[in-house]
mmCIF file with all atom_site columns, C-alpha atoms in Angstrom:
data_model
loop_
_atom_site.group_PDB
_atom_site.id
_atom_site.type_symbol
_atom_site.label_atom_id
_atom_site.label_alt_id
_atom_site.label_comp_id
_atom_site.label_asym_id
_atom_site.label_entity_id
_atom_site.label_seq_id
_atom_site.pdbx_PDB_ins_code
_atom_site.Cartn_x
_atom_site.Cartn_y
_atom_site.Cartn_z
_atom_site.occupancy
_atom_site.B_iso_or_equiv
_atom_site.pdbx_formal_charge
_atom_site.auth_seq_id
_atom_site.auth_comp_id
_atom_site.auth_asym_id
_atom_site.auth_atom_id
_atom_site.pdbx_PDB_model_num
ATOM 1   C CA . GLU A 1 1   ? 0.000   0.000  0.000   1.00 84.00 ? 1   GLU A CA 1
ATOM 2   C CA . ILE A 1 2   ? 1.256   3.441  -0.914  1.00 82.00 ? 2   ILE A CA 1
ATOM 3   C CA . SER A 1 3   ? 0.269   6.327  1.275   1.00 88.00 ? 3   SER A CA 1
ATOM 4   C CA . ALA A 1 4   ? 0.082   9.862  -0.119  1.00 87.00 ? 4   ALA A CA 1
ATOM 5   C CA . THR A 1 5   ? -1.300  13.086 1.275   1.00 87.00 ? 5   THR A CA 1
ATOM 6   C CA . PRO A 1 6   ? -3.701  15.098 -0.868  1.00 83.00 ? 6   PRO A CA 1
ATOM 7   C CA . ASP A 1 7   ? -0.885  17.612 -1.451  1.00 84.00 ? 7   ASP A CA 1
ATOM 8   C CA . ASP A 1 8   ? 1.452   14.832 -2.614  1.00 87.00 ? 8   ASP A CA 1
ATOM 9   C CA . TYR A 1 9   ? -1.242  13.393 -4.859  1.00 87.00 ? 9   TYR A CA 1
ATOM 10  C CA . LEU A 1 10  ? -1.981  16.752 -6.508  1.00 89.00 ? 10  LEU A CA 1
ATOM 11  C CA . GLY A 1 11  ? 1.733   17.416 -6.933  1.00 88.00 ? 11  GLY A CA 1
ATOM 12  C CA . GLY A 1 12  ? 2.183   14.033 -8.590  1.00 90.00 ? 12  GLY A CA 1
ATOM 13  C CA . LEU A 1 13  ? -0.800  14.653 -10.843 1.00 91.00 ? 13  LEU A CA 1
ATOM 14  C CA . CYS A 1 14  ? 0.741   17.948 -11.960 1.00 90.00 ? 14  CYS A CA 1
ATOM 15  C CA . ASP A 1 15  ? 4.053   16.177 -12.573 1.00 91.00 ? 15  ASP A CA 1
ATOM 16  C CA . LEU A 1 16  ? 2.204   13.616 -14.694 1.00 94.00 ? 16  LEU A CA 1
ATOM 17  C CA . THR A 1 17  ? 1.027   16.408 -16.979 1.00 94.00 ? 17  THR A CA 1
ATOM 18  C CA . GLY A 1 18  ? 4.665   17.215 -17.728 1.00 93.00 ? 18  GLY A CA 1
ATOM 19  C CA . GLU A 1 19  ? 5.198   13.625 -18.832 1.00 96.00 ? 19  GLU A CA 1
ATOM 20  C CA . ILE A 1 20  ? 2.047   13.807 -20.943 1.00 97.00 ? 20  ILE A CA 1
ATOM 21  C CA . GLY A 1 21  ? 3.448   16.953 -22.572 1.00 95.00 ? 21  GLY A CA 1
ATOM 22  C CA . ARG A 1 22  ? 6.714   15.189 -23.414 1.00 96.00 ? 22  ARG A CA 1
ATOM 23  C CA . TYR A 1 23  ? 4.776   12.300 -24.908 1.00 97.00 ? 23  TYR A CA 1
ATOM 24  C CA . ALA A 1 24  ? 2.733   14.786 -26.954 1.00 97.00 ? 24  ALA A CA 1
ATOM 25  C CA . VAL A 1 25  ? 5.947   16.182 -28.441 1.00 95.00 ? 25  VAL A CA 1
ATOM 26  C CA . GLN A 1 26  ? 6.863   12.638 -29.547 1.00 96.00 ? 26  GLN A CA 1
ATOM 27  C CA . ARG A 1 27  ? 3.423   12.235 -31.101 1.00 95.00 ? 27  ARG A CA 1
ATOM 28  C CA . GLY A 1 28  ? 3.778   15.602 -32.816 1.00 94.00 ? 28  GLY A CA 1
ATOM 29  C CA . THR A 1 29  ? 7.109   14.565 -34.283 1.00 92.00 ? 29  THR A CA 1
ATOM 30  C CA . ALA A 1 30  ? 5.326   11.513 -35.705 1.00 91.00 ? 30  ALA A CA 1
ATOM 31  C CA . ARG A 1 31  ? 2.674   13.891 -37.167 1.00 90.00 ? 31  ARG A CA 1
ATOM 32  C CA . ASP A 1 32  ? 0.025   12.226 -34.994 1.00 93.00 ? 32  ASP A CA 1
ATOM 33  C CA . ALA A 1 33  ? -2.483  15.034 -34.431 1.00 91.00 ? 33  ALA A CA 1
ATOM 34  C CA . LEU A 1 34  ? -4.918  12.646 -32.759 1.00 94.00 ? 34  LEU A CA 1
ATOM 35  C CA . GLY A 1 35  ? -2.283  11.635 -30.207 1.00 95.00 ? 35  GLY A CA 1
ATOM 36  C CA . VAL A 1 36  ? -1.415  15.273 -29.520 1.00 96.00 ? 36  VAL A CA 1
ATOM 37  C CA . ARG A 1 37  ? -5.132  16.108 -29.180 1.00 96.00 ? 37  ARG A CA 1
ATOM 38  C CA . LYS A 1 38  ? -5.616  13.313 -26.626 1.00 97.00 ? 38  LYS A CA 1
ATOM 39  C CA . CYS A 1 39  ? -2.660  14.619 -24.611 1.00 97.00 ? 39  CYS A CA 1
ATOM 40  C CA . LEU A 1 40  ? -4.045  18.157 -24.777 1.00 97.00 ? 40  LEU A CA 1
ATOM 41  C CA . ASP A 1 41  ? -7.466  16.940 -23.644 1.00 98.00 ? 41  ASP A CA 1
ATOM 42  C CA . ALA A 1 42  ? -5.949  15.013 -20.715 1.00 97.00 ? 42  ALA A CA 1
ATOM 43  C CA . ASN A 1 43  ? -3.868  17.962 -19.533 1.00 97.00 ? 43  ASN A CA 1
ATOM 44  C CA . PHE A 1 44  ? -6.782  20.362 -19.982 1.00 97.00 ? 44  PHE A CA 1
ATOM 45  C CA . SER A 1 45  ? -9.079  18.104 -17.935 1.00 97.00 ? 45  SER A CA 1
ATOM 46  C CA . ILE A 1 46  ? -6.561  18.010 -15.099 1.00 95.00 ? 46  ILE A CA 1
ATOM 47  C CA . TYR A 1 47  ? -6.101  21.791 -15.279 1.00 94.00 ? 47  TYR A CA 1
ATOM 48  C CA . VAL A 1 48  ? -9.870  22.424 -15.131 1.00 94.00 ? 48  VAL A CA 1
ATOM 49  C CA . ALA A 1 49  ? -10.265 20.043 -12.185 1.00 92.00 ? 49  ALA A CA 1
ATOM 50  C CA . ILE A 1 50  ? -7.478  21.766 -10.249 1.00 89.00 ? 50  ILE A CA 1
ATOM 51  C CA . GLN A 1 51  ? -8.890  25.218 -11.009 1.00 88.00 ? 51  GLN A CA 1
ATOM 52  C CA . ALA A 1 52  ? -12.316 24.104 -9.763  1.00 90.00 ? 52  ALA A CA 1
ATOM 53  C CA . MET A 1 53  ? -10.942 23.252 -6.318  1.00 85.00 ? 53  MET A CA 1
ATOM 54  C CA . GLU A 1 54  ? -11.822 25.696 -3.572  1.00 82.00 ? 54  GLU A CA 1
ATOM 55  C CA . ARG A 1 55  ? -8.395  25.454 -1.976  1.00 80.00 ? 55  ARG A CA 1
ATOM 56  C CA . THR A 1 56  ? -5.155  24.144 -3.399  1.00 77.00 ? 56  THR A CA 1
ATOM 57  C CA . PRO A 1 57  ? -1.789  23.802 -1.689  1.00 76.00 ? 57  PRO A CA 1
ATOM 58  C CA . ASN A 1 58  ? 0.669   26.650 -2.294  1.00 77.00 ? 58  ASN A CA 1
ATOM 59  C CA . VAL A 1 59  ? 3.040   24.427 -4.291  1.00 73.00 ? 59  VAL A CA 1
ATOM 60  C CA . ILE A 1 60  ? 0.251   23.700 -6.770  1.00 81.00 ? 60  ILE A CA 1
ATOM 61  C CA . GLY A 1 61  ? 0.103   27.364 -7.814  1.00 79.00 ? 61  GLY A CA 1
ATOM 62  C CA . LYS A 1 62  ? 3.489   27.194 -9.528  1.00 81.00 ? 62  LYS A CA 1
ATOM 63  C CA . LYS A 1 63  ? 2.742   23.785 -11.032 1.00 85.00 ? 63  LYS A CA 1
ATOM 64  C CA . SER A 1 64  ? -0.623  25.052 -12.252 1.00 86.00 ? 64  SER A CA 1
ATOM 65  C CA . ASP A 1 65  ? 1.159   27.851 -14.138 1.00 87.00 ? 65  ASP A CA 1
ATOM 66  C CA . GLN A 1 66  ? 3.473   25.276 -15.736 1.00 90.00 ? 66  GLN A CA 1
ATOM 67  C CA . LEU A 1 67  ? 0.452   23.184 -16.691 1.00 92.00 ? 67  LEU A CA 1
ATOM 68  C CA . ARG A 1 68  ? -1.244  26.194 -18.285 1.00 93.00 ? 68  ARG A CA 1
ATOM 69  C CA . ARG A 1 69  ? 1.892   26.887 -20.352 1.00 93.00 ? 69  ARG A CA 1
ATOM 70  C CA . SER A 1 70  ? 2.027   23.219 -21.366 1.00 94.00 ? 70  SER A CA 1
ATOM 71  C CA . ILE A 1 71  ? -1.560  23.401 -22.590 1.00 96.00 ? 71  ILE A CA 1
ATOM 72  C CA . GLU A 1 72  ? -0.744  26.507 -24.621 1.00 96.00 ? 72  GLU A CA 1
ATOM 73  C CA . LYS A 1 73  ? 2.259   24.710 -26.123 1.00 96.00 ? 73  LYS A CA 1
ATOM 74  C CA . LEU A 1 74  ? 0.136   21.733 -27.180 1.00 96.00 ? 74  LEU A CA 1
ATOM 75  C CA . GLU A 1 75  ? -2.494  24.023 -28.692 1.00 96.00 ? 75  GLU A CA 1
ATOM 76  C CA . ARG A 1 76  ? 0.243   25.811 -30.633 1.00 96.00 ? 76  ARG A CA 1
ATOM 77  C CA . MET A 1 77  ? 1.680   22.466 -31.771 1.00 94.00 ? 77  MET A CA 1
ATOM 78  C CA . LEU A 1 78  ? -1.690  21.362 -33.179 1.00 94.00 ? 78  LEU A CA 1
ATOM 79  C CA . TYR A 1 79  ? -2.104  24.706 -34.915 1.00 93.00 ? 79  TYR A CA 1
ATOM 80  C CA . GLU A 1 80  ? 1.365   24.516 -36.463 1.00 92.00 ? 80  GLU A CA 1
ATOM 81  C CA . MET A 1 81  ? 0.743   20.937 -37.594 1.00 90.00 ? 81  MET A CA 1
ATOM 82  C CA . SER A 1 82  ? -2.441  22.019 -39.350 1.00 89.00 ? 82  SER A CA 1
ATOM 83  C CA . LEU A 1 83  ? -0.628  24.942 -41.003 1.00 88.00 ? 83  LEU A CA 1
ATOM 84  C CA . SER A 1 84  ? 2.143   22.657 -42.186 1.00 85.00 ? 84  SER A CA 1
ATOM 85  C CA . GLU A 1 85  ? -0.303  20.226 -43.735 1.00 80.00 ? 85  GLU A CA 1
ATOM 86  C CA . ALA A 1 86  ? -2.277  23.060 -45.355 1.00 81.00 ? 86  ALA A CA 1
ATOM 87  C CA . ALA A 1 87  ? 0.942   24.360 -46.908 1.00 82.00 ? 87  ALA A CA 1
ATOM 88  C CA . GLY A 1 88  ? 1.557   20.985 -48.543 1.00 78.00 ? 88  GLY A CA 1
ATOM 89  C CA . GLY A 1 89  ? 3.690   19.429 -45.831 1.00 69.00 ? 89  GLY A CA 1
ATOM 90  C CA . ARG A 1 90  ? 3.556   15.827 -44.699 1.00 67.00 ? 90  ARG A CA 1
ATOM 91  C CA . PRO A 1 91  ? -0.043  14.767 -43.907 1.00 64.00 ? 91  PRO A CA 1
ATOM 92  C CA . VAL A 1 92  ? -1.120  14.868 -40.301 1.00 66.00 ? 92  VAL A CA 1
ATOM 93  C CA . GLN A 1 93  ? -2.695  11.765 -38.734 1.00 67.00 ? 93  GLN A CA 1
ATOM 94  C CA . THR A 1 94  ? -6.250  12.721 -37.743 1.00 60.00 ? 94  THR A CA 1
ATOM 95  C CA . GLN A 1 95  ? -9.261  10.817 -36.445 1.00 52.00 ? 95  GLN A CA 1
ATOM 96  C CA . GLU A 1 96  ? -10.540 10.484 -40.015 1.00 51.00 ? 96  GLU A CA 1
ATOM 97  C CA . HIS A 1 97  ? -7.227  8.912  -41.087 1.00 52.00 ? 97  HIS A CA 1
ATOM 98  C CA . ALA A 1 98  ? -7.283  6.544  -38.125 1.00 53.00 ? 98  ALA A CA 1
ATOM 99  C CA . ASP A 1 99  ? -10.890 5.498  -38.854 1.00 54.00 ? 99  ASP A CA 1
ATOM 100 C CA . ALA A 1 100 ? -10.059 4.876  -42.535 1.00 52.00 ? 100 ALA A CA 1
ATOM 101 C CA . GLU A 1 101 ? -7.074  2.696  -41.615 1.00 54.00 ? 101 GLU A CA 1
ATOM 102 C CA . GLN A 1 102 ? -9.193  0.617  -39.212 1.00 55.00 ? 102 GLN A CA 1
ATOM 103 C CA . GLY A 1 103 ? -12.236 0.422  -41.498 1.00 53.00 ? 103 GLY A CA 1
#
């Protein structure tokens, strides 16, 4: 059994979002817009949940700012991927592409 205080748990959850962001960069390098979108959605959900809390530990304030910047970075990455594809760059993997490959 692992014991963690609520502060430790929230801190770990915020740290997880950093790992999700690093994974999103790998997915972006592979031109996997769907993978990046899933990472963005996960980080955004965590951010919204933390912001909805009435009281958060002081250490979460700094981590929350880092999470917000990570979300902005992932949004920018998706935007740049769409611009690249629109300009004739390598196609971006989207949900439609994934459905066509499975279908």
